[in-house]
Amino acid sequence: MEKLKFKPTVTNILISINIIFYILMTLSGGSNNSRVLLLFGAKFNPLIEQGQVWRLVMPIFLHIGLEHLVLNCVSIYFLGKQLEWLLGKKRFLAIYILSGIGGNLASYYFNPNSISAGASTSIFGLFGIYIMMGLEFKNLPEIKIYARQIALLVLLNIGFSFFDGGGINVDTFGHIGGLLAGILFGYVLGIPRLGKIKAFRRYLAIVLVIVLLILSVKKVFTI
């Protein structure tokens, strides 16, 4: 009953922000326009290296074309409706943002020549939460089934993106980075509605996050 009455407020706000930015970009010359993308904060390594570190965050809210926007907003809605209830609003928002940043950092490292934008890094972080839950809460059949379905979807998505060269709007390394960030932060922040995370796995995730954070700060701020 509680779940039926739950309103995914954060999910709806995130979708609204994406739509607002898309409208603003369209009015400014079009979301497919490289100049407009850079103006609004797309990930672009040379500008990040000049100190515009906020470009690791802003791409989460920008999209390249209407199809890109619609696909990601639909994904955010269906994933967010479930995960916002499971995680709680604050944890959900934190993992969404942190996964997006993690994905953009991966793109910064491994896809340095691209102009990247899209909520896909955060969406893959939400996929990562499902995979993490499937690994941690194997005693819950429903979660286990969801996790297997999501894992298959992720494997197919990443596999096809490598096979076809990534596509015009696909940043495969950003997706992988977002996925791993979602898994790690899922362990760090936990899923209170489902149970406790095993201490060893939580501490290991915390250590990995700290190490990756130090390496990322060193890389971004010492260029």
mmCIF file with all atom_site columns, C-alpha atoms in Angstrom:
data_model
loop_
_atom_site.group_PDB
_atom_site.id
_atom_site.type_symbol
_atom_site.label_atom_id
_atom_site.label_alt_id
_atom_site.label_comp_id
_atom_site.label_asym_id
_atom_site.label_entity_id
_atom_site.label_seq_id
_atom_site.pdbx_PDB_ins_code
_atom_site.Cartn_x
_atom_site.Cartn_y
_atom_site.Cartn_z
_atom_site.occupancy
_atom_site.B_iso_or_equiv
_atom_site.pdbx_formal_charge
_atom_site.auth_seq_id
_atom_site.auth_comp_id
_atom_site.auth_asym_id
_atom_site.auth_atom_id
_atom_site.pdbx_PDB_model_num
ATOM 1   C CA . MET A 1 1   ? 0.000  0.000   0.000   1.00 0.00 ? 1   MET A CA 1
ATOM 2   C CA . GLU A 1 2   ? 2.829  2.395   0.896   1.00 0.00 ? 2   GLU A CA 1
ATOM 3   C CA . LYS A 1 3   ? 4.476  1.781   -2.478  1.00 0.00 ? 3   LYS A CA 1
ATOM 4   C CA . LEU A 1 4   ? 1.213  2.440   -4.341  1.00 0.00 ? 4   LEU A CA 1
ATOM 5   C CA . LYS A 1 5   ? 0.843  5.829   -2.636  1.00 0.00 ? 5   LYS A CA 1
ATOM 6   C CA . PHE A 1 6   ? 4.473  6.791   -3.201  1.00 0.00 ? 6   PHE A CA 1
ATOM 7   C CA . LYS A 1 7   ? 5.134  9.727   -5.526  1.00 0.00 ? 7   LYS A CA 1
ATOM 8   C CA . PRO A 1 8   ? 8.525  9.696   -7.315  1.00 0.00 ? 8   PRO A CA 1
ATOM 9   C CA . THR A 1 9   ? 9.065  13.422  -6.839  1.00 0.00 ? 9   THR A CA 1
ATOM 10  C CA . VAL A 1 10  ? 12.819 13.415  -7.496  1.00 0.00 ? 10  VAL A CA 1
ATOM 11  C CA . THR A 1 11  ? 12.350 11.331  -10.647 1.00 0.00 ? 11  THR A CA 1
ATOM 12  C CA . ASN A 1 12  ? 9.763  13.765  -11.991 1.00 0.00 ? 12  ASN A CA 1
ATOM 13  C CA . ILE A 1 13  ? 11.976 16.759  -11.179 1.00 0.00 ? 13  ILE A CA 1
ATOM 14  C CA . LEU A 1 14  ? 14.949 15.205  -12.983 1.00 0.00 ? 14  LEU A CA 1
ATOM 15  C CA . ILE A 1 15  ? 12.830 14.547  -16.069 1.00 0.00 ? 15  ILE A CA 1
ATOM 16  C CA . SER A 1 16  ? 11.514 18.123  -15.949 1.00 0.00 ? 16  SER A CA 1
ATOM 17  C CA . ILE A 1 17  ? 15.048 19.556  -15.746 1.00 0.00 ? 17  ILE A CA 1
ATOM 18  C CA . ASN A 1 18  ? 16.103 17.505  -18.777 1.00 0.00 ? 18  ASN A CA 1
ATOM 19  C CA . ILE A 1 19  ? 13.114 18.764  -20.769 1.00 0.00 ? 19  ILE A CA 1
ATOM 20  C CA . ILE A 1 20  ? 13.709 22.399  -19.757 1.00 0.00 ? 20  ILE A CA 1
ATOM 21  C CA . PHE A 1 21  ? 17.342 22.263  -20.830 1.00 0.00 ? 21  PHE A CA 1
ATOM 22  C CA . TYR A 1 22  ? 16.365 20.626  -24.114 1.00 0.00 ? 22  TYR A CA 1
ATOM 23  C CA . ILE A 1 23  ? 13.886 23.445  -24.829 1.00 0.00 ? 23  ILE A CA 1
ATOM 24  C CA . LEU A 1 24  ? 16.498 26.086  -23.952 1.00 0.00 ? 24  LEU A CA 1
ATOM 25  C CA . MET A 1 25  ? 19.076 24.389  -26.200 1.00 0.00 ? 25  MET A CA 1
ATOM 26  C CA . THR A 1 26  ? 16.561 24.172  -29.042 1.00 0.00 ? 26  THR A CA 1
ATOM 27  C CA . LEU A 1 27  ? 15.782 27.881  -28.730 1.00 0.00 ? 27  LEU A CA 1
ATOM 28  C CA . SER A 1 28  ? 19.521 28.630  -28.675 1.00 0.00 ? 28  SER A CA 1
ATOM 29  C CA . GLY A 1 29  ? 20.238 26.937  -31.988 1.00 0.00 ? 29  GLY A CA 1
ATOM 30  C CA . GLY A 1 30  ? 19.513 23.240  -31.566 1.00 0.00 ? 30  GLY A CA 1
ATOM 31  C CA . SER A 1 31  ? 20.689 20.423  -29.324 1.00 0.00 ? 31  SER A CA 1
ATOM 32  C CA . ASN A 1 32  ? 22.626 18.852  -32.211 1.00 0.00 ? 32  ASN A CA 1
ATOM 33  C CA . ASN A 1 33  ? 24.703 21.990  -32.587 1.00 0.00 ? 33  ASN A CA 1
ATOM 34  C CA . SER A 1 34  ? 28.214 21.580  -31.123 1.00 0.00 ? 34  SER A CA 1
ATOM 35  C CA . ARG A 1 35  ? 28.389 25.271  -30.210 1.00 0.00 ? 35  ARG A CA 1
ATOM 36  C CA . VAL A 1 36  ? 25.140 25.022  -28.260 1.00 0.00 ? 36  VAL A CA 1
ATOM 37  C CA . LEU A 1 37  ? 26.233 21.823  -26.530 1.00 0.00 ? 37  LEU A CA 1
ATOM 38  C CA . LEU A 1 38  ? 29.484 23.460  -25.394 1.00 0.00 ? 38  LEU A CA 1
ATOM 39  C CA . LEU A 1 39  ? 27.641 26.613  -24.320 1.00 0.00 ? 39  LEU A CA 1
ATOM 40  C CA . PHE A 1 40  ? 25.334 24.597  -22.031 1.00 0.00 ? 40  PHE A CA 1
ATOM 41  C CA . GLY A 1 41  ? 28.112 22.478  -20.524 1.00 0.00 ? 41  GLY A CA 1
ATOM 42  C CA . ALA A 1 42  ? 28.711 19.302  -22.533 1.00 0.00 ? 42  ALA A CA 1
ATOM 43  C CA . LYS A 1 43  ? 31.760 17.249  -21.576 1.00 0.00 ? 43  LYS A CA 1
ATOM 44  C CA . PHE A 1 44  ? 34.726 18.446  -23.603 1.00 0.00 ? 44  PHE A CA 1
ATOM 45  C CA . ASN A 1 45  ? 38.187 17.621  -22.305 1.00 0.00 ? 45  ASN A CA 1
ATOM 46  C CA . PRO A 1 46  ? 40.059 20.762  -23.424 1.00 0.00 ? 46  PRO A CA 1
ATOM 47  C CA . LEU A 1 47  ? 37.612 22.999  -21.531 1.00 0.00 ? 47  LEU A CA 1
ATOM 48  C CA . ILE A 1 48  ? 37.640 20.760  -18.443 1.00 0.00 ? 48  ILE A CA 1
ATOM 49  C CA . GLU A 1 49  ? 41.425 20.997  -18.490 1.00 0.00 ? 49  GLU A CA 1
ATOM 50  C CA . GLN A 1 50  ? 41.072 24.778  -18.448 1.00 0.00 ? 50  GLN A CA 1
ATOM 51  C CA . GLY A 1 51  ? 39.276 24.516  -15.108 1.00 0.00 ? 51  GLY A CA 1
ATOM 52  C CA . GLN A 1 52  ? 35.647 24.029  -16.171 1.00 0.00 ? 52  GLN A CA 1
ATOM 53  C CA . VAL A 1 53  ? 35.175 21.000  -13.919 1.00 0.00 ? 53  VAL A CA 1
ATOM 54  C CA . TRP A 1 54  ? 31.399 21.604  -13.797 1.00 0.00 ? 54  TRP A CA 1
ATOM 55  C CA . ARG A 1 55  ? 31.342 19.981  -17.241 1.00 0.00 ? 55  ARG A CA 1
ATOM 56  C CA . LEU A 1 56  ? 31.577 16.643  -15.447 1.00 0.00 ? 56  LEU A CA 1
ATOM 57  C CA . VAL A 1 57  ? 28.109 17.334  -13.980 1.00 0.00 ? 57  VAL A CA 1
ATOM 58  C CA . MET A 1 58  ? 26.149 19.320  -16.574 1.00 0.00 ? 58  MET A CA 1
ATOM 59  C CA . PRO A 1 59  ? 26.111 16.648  -19.315 1.00 0.00 ? 59  PRO A CA 1
ATOM 60  C CA . ILE A 1 60  ? 23.734 14.629  -17.117 1.00 0.00 ? 60  ILE A CA 1
ATOM 61  C CA . PHE A 1 61  ? 20.991 17.137  -17.990 1.00 0.00 ? 61  PHE A CA 1
ATOM 62  C CA . LEU A 1 62  ? 21.747 17.715  -21.681 1.00 0.00 ? 62  LEU A CA 1
ATOM 63  C CA . HIS A 1 63  ? 20.626 15.674  -24.682 1.00 0.00 ? 63  HIS A CA 1
ATOM 64  C CA . ILE A 1 64  ? 21.551 15.477  -28.349 1.00 0.00 ? 64  ILE A CA 1
ATOM 65  C CA . GLY A 1 65  ? 18.298 15.405  -30.304 1.00 0.00 ? 65  GLY A CA 1
ATOM 66  C CA . LEU A 1 66  ? 14.685 14.672  -29.397 1.00 0.00 ? 66  LEU A CA 1
ATOM 67  C CA . GLU A 1 67  ? 15.013 10.888  -29.700 1.00 0.00 ? 67  GLU A CA 1
ATOM 68  C CA . HIS A 1 68  ? 17.905 10.920  -27.214 1.00 0.00 ? 68  HIS A CA 1
ATOM 69  C CA . LEU A 1 69  ? 15.839 12.997  -24.775 1.00 0.00 ? 69  LEU A CA 1
ATOM 70  C CA . VAL A 1 70  ? 12.685 10.867  -25.023 1.00 0.00 ? 70  VAL A CA 1
ATOM 71  C CA . LEU A 1 71  ? 14.519 7.545   -24.682 1.00 0.00 ? 71  LEU A CA 1
ATOM 72  C CA . ASN A 1 72  ? 16.407 8.706   -21.594 1.00 0.00 ? 72  ASN A CA 1
ATOM 73  C CA . CYS A 1 73  ? 13.389 10.340  -19.950 1.00 0.00 ? 73  CYS A CA 1
ATOM 74  C CA . VAL A 1 74  ? 11.337 7.156   -20.382 1.00 0.00 ? 74  VAL A CA 1
ATOM 75  C CA . SER A 1 75  ? 14.208 5.150   -18.858 1.00 0.00 ? 75  SER A CA 1
ATOM 76  C CA . ILE A 1 76  ? 14.534 7.575   -15.939 1.00 0.00 ? 76  ILE A CA 1
ATOM 77  C CA . TYR A 1 77  ? 10.809 7.354   -15.260 1.00 0.00 ? 77  TYR A CA 1
ATOM 78  C CA . PHE A 1 78  ? 10.515 3.570   -15.157 1.00 0.00 ? 78  PHE A CA 1
ATOM 79  C CA . LEU A 1 79  ? 13.779 3.022   -13.286 1.00 0.00 ? 79  LEU A CA 1
ATOM 80  C CA . GLY A 1 80  ? 13.282 5.966   -10.968 1.00 0.00 ? 80  GLY A CA 1
ATOM 81  C CA . LYS A 1 81  ? 9.711  5.079   -10.024 1.00 0.00 ? 81  LYS A CA 1
ATOM 82  C CA . GLN A 1 82  ? 10.974 1.842   -8.488  1.00 0.00 ? 82  GLN A CA 1
ATOM 83  C CA . LEU A 1 83  ? 14.393 2.875   -7.210  1.00 0.00 ? 83  LEU A CA 1
ATOM 84  C CA . GLU A 1 84  ? 13.370 6.157   -5.623  1.00 0.00 ? 84  GLU A CA 1
ATOM 85  C CA . TRP A 1 85  ? 11.014 4.175   -3.380  1.00 0.00 ? 85  TRP A CA 1
ATOM 86  C CA . LEU A 1 86  ? 13.607 1.502   -2.593  1.00 0.00 ? 86  LEU A CA 1
ATOM 87  C CA . LEU A 1 87  ? 16.503 3.879   -1.968  1.00 0.00 ? 87  LEU A CA 1
ATOM 88  C CA . GLY A 1 88  ? 14.700 6.884   -0.551  1.00 0.00 ? 88  GLY A CA 1
ATOM 89  C CA . LYS A 1 89  ? 14.744 10.277  -2.230  1.00 0.00 ? 89  LYS A CA 1
ATOM 90  C CA . LYS A 1 90  ? 18.148 11.457  -0.932  1.00 0.00 ? 90  LYS A CA 1
ATOM 91  C CA . ARG A 1 91  ? 19.995 8.218   -1.725  1.00 0.00 ? 91  ARG A CA 1
ATOM 92  C CA . PHE A 1 92  ? 18.345 8.000   -5.121  1.00 0.00 ? 92  PHE A CA 1
ATOM 93  C CA . LEU A 1 93  ? 19.350 11.552  -6.051  1.00 0.00 ? 93  LEU A CA 1
ATOM 94  C CA . ALA A 1 94  ? 22.878 11.061  -4.710  1.00 0.00 ? 94  ALA A CA 1
ATOM 95  C CA . ILE A 1 95  ? 23.435 7.858   -6.704  1.00 0.00 ? 95  ILE A CA 1
ATOM 96  C CA . TYR A 1 96  ? 21.907 9.404   -9.828  1.00 0.00 ? 96  TYR A CA 1
ATOM 97  C CA . ILE A 1 97  ? 24.238 12.429  -9.710  1.00 0.00 ? 97  ILE A CA 1
ATOM 98  C CA . LEU A 1 98  ? 27.342 10.534  -8.564  1.00 0.00 ? 98  LEU A CA 1
ATOM 99  C CA . SER A 1 99  ? 26.875 7.859   -11.239 1.00 0.00 ? 99  SER A CA 1
ATOM 100 C CA . GLY A 1 100 ? 26.575 10.581  -13.851 1.00 0.00 ? 100 GLY A CA 1
ATOM 101 C CA . ILE A 1 101 ? 29.807 12.181  -12.662 1.00 0.00 ? 101 ILE A CA 1
ATOM 102 C CA . GLY A 1 102 ? 31.507 8.776   -12.570 1.00 0.00 ? 102 GLY A CA 1
ATOM 103 C CA . GLY A 1 103 ? 30.431 8.094   -16.127 1.00 0.00 ? 103 GLY A CA 1
ATOM 104 C CA . ASN A 1 104 ? 31.634 11.488  -17.325 1.00 0.00 ? 104 ASN A CA 1
ATOM 105 C CA . LEU A 1 105 ? 34.986 10.927  -15.619 1.00 0.00 ? 105 LEU A CA 1
ATOM 106 C CA . ALA A 1 106 ? 35.312 7.591   -17.436 1.00 0.00 ? 106 ALA A CA 1
ATOM 107 C CA . SER A 1 107 ? 34.507 9.371   -20.687 1.00 0.00 ? 107 SER A CA 1
ATOM 108 C CA . TYR A 1 108 ? 37.089 12.032  -19.810 1.00 0.00 ? 108 TYR A CA 1
ATOM 109 C CA . TYR A 1 109 ? 39.737 9.330   -19.360 1.00 0.00 ? 109 TYR A CA 1
ATOM 110 C CA . PHE A 1 110 ? 38.904 6.935   -22.174 1.00 0.00 ? 110 PHE A CA 1
ATOM 111 C CA . ASN A 1 111 ? 36.984 9.000   -24.737 1.00 0.00 ? 111 ASN A CA 1
ATOM 112 C CA . PRO A 1 112 ? 38.972 12.248  -24.673 1.00 0.00 ? 112 PRO A CA 1
ATOM 113 C CA . ASN A 1 113 ? 38.134 13.492  -28.177 1.00 0.00 ? 113 ASN A CA 1
ATOM 114 C CA . SER A 1 114 ? 34.344 13.519  -27.851 1.00 0.00 ? 114 SER A CA 1
ATOM 115 C CA . ILE A 1 115 ? 31.769 16.138  -26.997 1.00 0.00 ? 115 ILE A CA 1
ATOM 116 C CA . SER A 1 116 ? 29.515 14.117  -24.690 1.00 0.00 ? 116 SER A CA 1
ATOM 117 C CA . ALA A 1 117 ? 26.096 14.745  -23.191 1.00 0.00 ? 117 ALA A CA 1
ATOM 118 C CA . GLY A 1 118 ? 23.150 12.747  -21.924 1.00 0.00 ? 118 GLY A CA 1
ATOM 119 C CA . ALA A 1 119 ? 21.613 11.220  -18.823 1.00 0.00 ? 119 ALA A CA 1
ATOM 120 C CA . SER A 1 120 ? 22.775 7.763   -19.909 1.00 0.00 ? 120 SER A CA 1
ATOM 121 C CA . THR A 1 121 ? 25.702 7.821   -17.482 1.00 0.00 ? 121 THR A CA 1
ATOM 122 C CA . SER A 1 122 ? 23.236 8.253   -14.613 1.00 0.00 ? 122 SER A CA 1
ATOM 123 C CA . ILE A 1 123 ? 20.802 5.730   -16.090 1.00 0.00 ? 123 ILE A CA 1
ATOM 124 C CA . PHE A 1 124 ? 23.544 3.121   -16.240 1.00 0.00 ? 124 PHE A CA 1
ATOM 125 C CA . GLY A 1 125 ? 24.249 3.954   -12.604 1.00 0.00 ? 125 GLY A CA 1
ATOM 126 C CA . LEU A 1 126 ? 20.625 2.989   -11.872 1.00 0.00 ? 126 LEU A CA 1
ATOM 127 C CA . PHE A 1 127 ? 21.194 -0.227  -13.812 1.00 0.00 ? 127 PHE A CA 1
ATOM 128 C CA . GLY A 1 128 ? 24.201 -0.739  -11.559 1.00 0.00 ? 128 GLY A CA 1
ATOM 129 C CA . ILE A 1 129 ? 21.980 -0.506  -8.485  1.00 0.00 ? 129 ILE A CA 1
ATOM 130 C CA . TYR A 1 130 ? 19.866 -3.395  -9.748  1.00 0.00 ? 130 TYR A CA 1
ATOM 131 C CA . ILE A 1 131 ? 22.969 -5.483  -10.413 1.00 0.00 ? 131 ILE A CA 1
ATOM 132 C CA . MET A 1 132 ? 24.323 -4.631  -6.965  1.00 0.00 ? 132 MET A CA 1
ATOM 133 C CA . MET A 1 133 ? 21.005 -5.634  -5.355  1.00 0.00 ? 133 MET A CA 1
ATOM 134 C CA . GLY A 1 134 ? 21.035 -8.907  -7.253  1.00 0.00 ? 134 GLY A CA 1
ATOM 135 C CA . LEU A 1 135 ? 24.520 -9.665  -5.940  1.00 0.00 ? 135 LEU A CA 1
ATOM 136 C CA . GLU A 1 136 ? 23.808 -8.619  -2.360  1.00 0.00 ? 136 GLU A CA 1
ATOM 137 C CA . PHE A 1 137 ? 20.216 -9.770  -1.818  1.00 0.00 ? 137 PHE A CA 1
ATOM 138 C CA . LYS A 1 138 ? 20.139 -13.176 -3.494  1.00 0.00 ? 138 LYS A CA 1
ATOM 139 C CA . ASN A 1 139 ? 17.435 -14.330 -1.097  1.00 0.00 ? 139 ASN A CA 1
ATOM 140 C CA . LEU A 1 140 ? 14.866 -12.013 -2.723  1.00 0.00 ? 140 LEU A CA 1
ATOM 141 C CA . PRO A 1 141 ? 13.519 -13.747 -5.880  1.00 0.00 ? 141 PRO A CA 1
ATOM 142 C CA . GLU A 1 142 ? 11.938 -10.628 -7.415  1.00 0.00 ? 142 GLU A CA 1
ATOM 143 C CA . ILE A 1 143 ? 15.136 -8.603  -7.055  1.00 0.00 ? 143 ILE A CA 1
ATOM 144 C CA . LYS A 1 144 ? 17.173 -11.493 -8.439  1.00 0.00 ? 144 LYS A CA 1
ATOM 145 C CA . ILE A 1 145 ? 14.989 -11.669 -11.566 1.00 0.00 ? 145 ILE A CA 1
ATOM 146 C CA . TYR A 1 146 ? 15.179 -7.888  -12.127 1.00 0.00 ? 146 TYR A CA 1
ATOM 147 C CA . ALA A 1 147 ? 18.957 -7.962  -11.685 1.00 0.00 ? 147 ALA A CA 1
ATOM 148 C CA . ARG A 1 148 ? 19.387 -10.734 -14.266 1.00 0.00 ? 148 ARG A CA 1
ATOM 149 C CA . GLN A 1 149 ? 17.203 -8.896  -16.792 1.00 0.00 ? 149 GLN A CA 1
ATOM 150 C CA . ILE A 1 150 ? 19.081 -5.637  -16.269 1.00 0.00 ? 150 ILE A CA 1
ATOM 151 C CA . ALA A 1 151 ? 22.474 -7.389  -16.492 1.00 0.00 ? 151 ALA A CA 1
ATOM 152 C CA . LEU A 1 152 ? 21.462 -8.941  -19.837 1.00 0.00 ? 152 LEU A CA 1
ATOM 153 C CA . LEU A 1 153 ? 20.217 -5.564  -21.108 1.00 0.00 ? 153 LEU A CA 1
ATOM 154 C CA . VAL A 1 154 ? 23.493 -3.913  -20.086 1.00 0.00 ? 154 VAL A CA 1
ATOM 155 C CA . LEU A 1 155 ? 25.630 -6.610  -21.749 1.00 0.00 ? 155 LEU A CA 1
ATOM 156 C CA . LEU A 1 156 ? 23.654 -6.347  -24.983 1.00 0.00 ? 156 LEU A CA 1
ATOM 157 C CA . ASN A 1 157 ? 23.763 -2.555  -24.957 1.00 0.00 ? 157 ASN A CA 1
ATOM 158 C CA . ILE A 1 158 ? 27.505 -2.312  -24.348 1.00 0.00 ? 158 ILE A CA 1
ATOM 159 C CA . GLY A 1 159 ? 28.261 -5.192  -26.713 1.00 0.00 ? 159 GLY A CA 1
ATOM 160 C CA . PHE A 1 160 ? 26.293 -3.671  -29.602 1.00 0.00 ? 160 PHE A CA 1
ATOM 161 C CA . SER A 1 161 ? 27.756 -0.210  -28.968 1.00 0.00 ? 161 SER A CA 1
ATOM 162 C CA . PHE A 1 162 ? 31.283 -1.583  -29.384 1.00 0.00 ? 162 PHE A CA 1
ATOM 163 C CA . PHE A 1 163 ? 30.199 -3.631  -32.396 1.00 0.00 ? 163 PHE A CA 1
ATOM 164 C CA . ASP A 1 164 ? 28.707 -0.682  -34.307 1.00 0.00 ? 164 ASP A CA 1
ATOM 165 C CA . GLY A 1 165 ? 31.392 1.797   -33.297 1.00 0.00 ? 165 GLY A CA 1
ATOM 166 C CA . GLY A 1 166 ? 29.371 3.470   -30.570 1.00 0.00 ? 166 GLY A CA 1
ATOM 167 C CA . GLY A 1 167 ? 26.915 5.377   -32.712 1.00 0.00 ? 167 GLY A CA 1
ATOM 168 C CA . ILE A 1 168 ? 26.703 9.153   -32.969 1.00 0.00 ? 168 ILE A CA 1
ATOM 169 C CA . ASN A 1 169 ? 25.260 9.798   -29.512 1.00 0.00 ? 169 ASN A CA 1
ATOM 170 C CA . VAL A 1 170 ? 26.661 6.825   -27.617 1.00 0.00 ? 170 VAL A CA 1
ATOM 171 C CA . ASP A 1 171 ? 29.538 7.179   -25.172 1.00 0.00 ? 171 ASP A CA 1
ATOM 172 C CA . THR A 1 172 ? 30.204 3.550   -24.259 1.00 0.00 ? 172 THR A CA 1
ATOM 173 C CA . PHE A 1 173 ? 32.948 4.338   -21.758 1.00 0.00 ? 173 PHE A CA 1
ATOM 174 C CA . GLY A 1 174 ? 30.612 6.815   -20.074 1.00 0.00 ? 174 GLY A CA 1
ATOM 175 C CA . HIS A 1 175 ? 28.022 4.053   -19.764 1.00 0.00 ? 175 HIS A CA 1
ATOM 176 C CA . ILE A 1 176 ? 30.524 1.637   -18.244 1.00 0.00 ? 176 ILE A CA 1
ATOM 177 C CA . GLY A 1 177 ? 31.756 4.290   -15.815 1.00 0.00 ? 177 GLY A CA 1
ATOM 178 C CA . GLY A 1 178 ? 28.203 5.131   -14.751 1.00 0.00 ? 178 GLY A CA 1
ATOM 179 C CA . LEU A 1 179 ? 27.404 1.436   -14.278 1.00 0.00 ? 179 LEU A CA 1
ATOM 180 C CA . LEU A 1 180 ? 30.429 0.825   -12.042 1.00 0.00 ? 180 LEU A CA 1
ATOM 181 C CA . ALA A 1 181 ? 29.762 4.010   -10.087 1.00 0.00 ? 181 ALA A CA 1
ATOM 182 C CA . GLY A 1 182 ? 26.177 2.901   -9.467  1.00 0.00 ? 182 GLY A CA 1
ATOM 183 C CA . ILE A 1 183 ? 27.329 -0.477  -8.162  1.00 0.00 ? 183 ILE A CA 1
ATOM 184 C CA . LEU A 1 184 ? 29.958 1.077   -5.875  1.00 0.00 ? 184 LEU A CA 1
ATOM 185 C CA . PHE A 1 185 ? 27.724 3.797   -4.462  1.00 0.00 ? 185 PHE A CA 1
ATOM 186 C CA . GLY A 1 186 ? 24.951 1.256   -3.983  1.00 0.00 ? 186 GLY A CA 1
ATOM 187 C CA . TYR A 1 187 ? 27.271 -0.622  -1.641  1.00 0.00 ? 187 TYR A CA 1
ATOM 188 C CA . VAL A 1 188 ? 28.465 2.579   0.046   1.00 0.00 ? 188 VAL A CA 1
ATOM 189 C CA . LEU A 1 189 ? 25.007 4.092   0.675   1.00 0.00 ? 189 LEU A CA 1
ATOM 190 C CA . GLY A 1 190 ? 23.045 0.865   1.099   1.00 0.00 ? 190 GLY A CA 1
ATOM 191 C CA . ILE A 1 191 ? 19.421 -0.158  0.451   1.00 0.00 ? 191 ILE A CA 1
ATOM 192 C CA . PRO A 1 192 ? 17.694 0.116   3.864   1.00 0.00 ? 192 PRO A CA 1
ATOM 193 C CA . ARG A 1 193 ? 14.354 -1.231  2.631   1.00 0.00 ? 193 ARG A CA 1
ATOM 194 C CA . LEU A 1 194 ? 15.969 -4.514  1.596   1.00 0.00 ? 194 LEU A CA 1
ATOM 195 C CA . GLY A 1 195 ? 18.400 -5.101  4.453   1.00 0.00 ? 195 GLY A CA 1
ATOM 196 C CA . LYS A 1 196 ? 21.969 -4.484  5.563   1.00 0.00 ? 196 LYS A CA 1
ATOM 197 C CA . ILE A 1 197 ? 24.991 -4.611  3.274   1.00 0.00 ? 197 ILE A CA 1
ATOM 198 C CA . LYS A 1 198 ? 27.726 -7.024  4.314   1.00 0.00 ? 198 LYS A CA 1
ATOM 199 C CA . ALA A 1 199 ? 30.367 -4.969  6.146   1.00 0.00 ? 199 ALA A CA 1
ATOM 200 C CA . PHE A 1 200 ? 33.333 -6.252  4.125   1.00 0.00 ? 200 PHE A CA 1
ATOM 201 C CA . ARG A 1 201 ? 31.715 -5.356  0.803   1.00 0.00 ? 201 ARG A CA 1
ATOM 202 C CA . ARG A 1 202 ? 30.716 -1.912  2.045   1.00 0.00 ? 202 ARG A CA 1
ATOM 203 C CA . TYR A 1 203 ? 34.217 -1.136  3.335   1.00 0.00 ? 203 TYR A CA 1
ATOM 204 C CA . LEU A 1 204 ? 35.758 -2.422  0.120   1.00 0.00 ? 204 LEU A CA 1
ATOM 205 C CA . ALA A 1 205 ? 33.456 -0.180  -1.922  1.00 0.00 ? 205 ALA A CA 1
ATOM 206 C CA . ILE A 1 206 ? 34.347 2.814   0.267   1.00 0.00 ? 206 ILE A CA 1
ATOM 207 C CA . VAL A 1 207 ? 38.072 2.175   -0.229  1.00 0.00 ? 207 VAL A CA 1
ATOM 208 C CA . LEU A 1 208 ? 37.632 1.843   -4.003  1.00 0.00 ? 208 LEU A CA 1
ATOM 209 C CA . VAL A 1 209 ? 35.614 5.081   -4.151  1.00 0.00 ? 209 VAL A CA 1
ATOM 210 C CA . ILE A 1 210 ? 38.297 6.947   -2.181  1.00 0.00 ? 210 ILE A CA 1
ATOM 211 C CA . VAL A 1 211 ? 41.110 5.594   -4.389  1.00 0.00 ? 211 VAL A CA 1
ATOM 212 C CA . LEU A 1 212 ? 39.225 6.448   -7.590  1.00 0.00 ? 212 LEU A CA 1
ATOM 213 C CA . LEU A 1 213 ? 38.370 9.904   -6.233  1.00 0.00 ? 213 LEU A CA 1
ATOM 214 C CA . ILE A 1 214 ? 42.026 10.639  -5.435  1.00 0.00 ? 214 ILE A CA 1
ATOM 215 C CA . LEU A 1 215 ? 43.141 9.445   -8.879  1.00 0.00 ? 215 LEU A CA 1
ATOM 216 C CA . SER A 1 216 ? 40.420 11.499  -10.583 1.00 0.00 ? 216 SER A CA 1
ATOM 217 C CA . VAL A 1 217 ? 41.203 14.685  -8.658  1.00 0.00 ? 217 VAL A CA 1
ATOM 218 C CA . LYS A 1 218 ? 44.894 14.227  -9.395  1.00 0.00 ? 218 LYS A CA 1
ATOM 219 C CA . LYS A 1 219 ? 44.177 13.711  -13.092 1.00 0.00 ? 219 LYS A CA 1
ATOM 220 C CA . VAL A 1 220 ? 41.691 16.577  -13.554 1.00 0.00 ? 220 VAL A CA 1
ATOM 221 C CA . PHE A 1 221 ? 43.508 19.201  -11.481 1.00 0.00 ? 221 PHE A CA 1
ATOM 222 C CA . THR A 1 222 ? 47.067 18.498  -12.581 1.00 0.00 ? 222 THR A CA 1
ATOM 223 C CA . ILE A 1 223 ? 46.640 18.762  -16.330 1.00 0.00 ? 223 ILE A CA 1
#
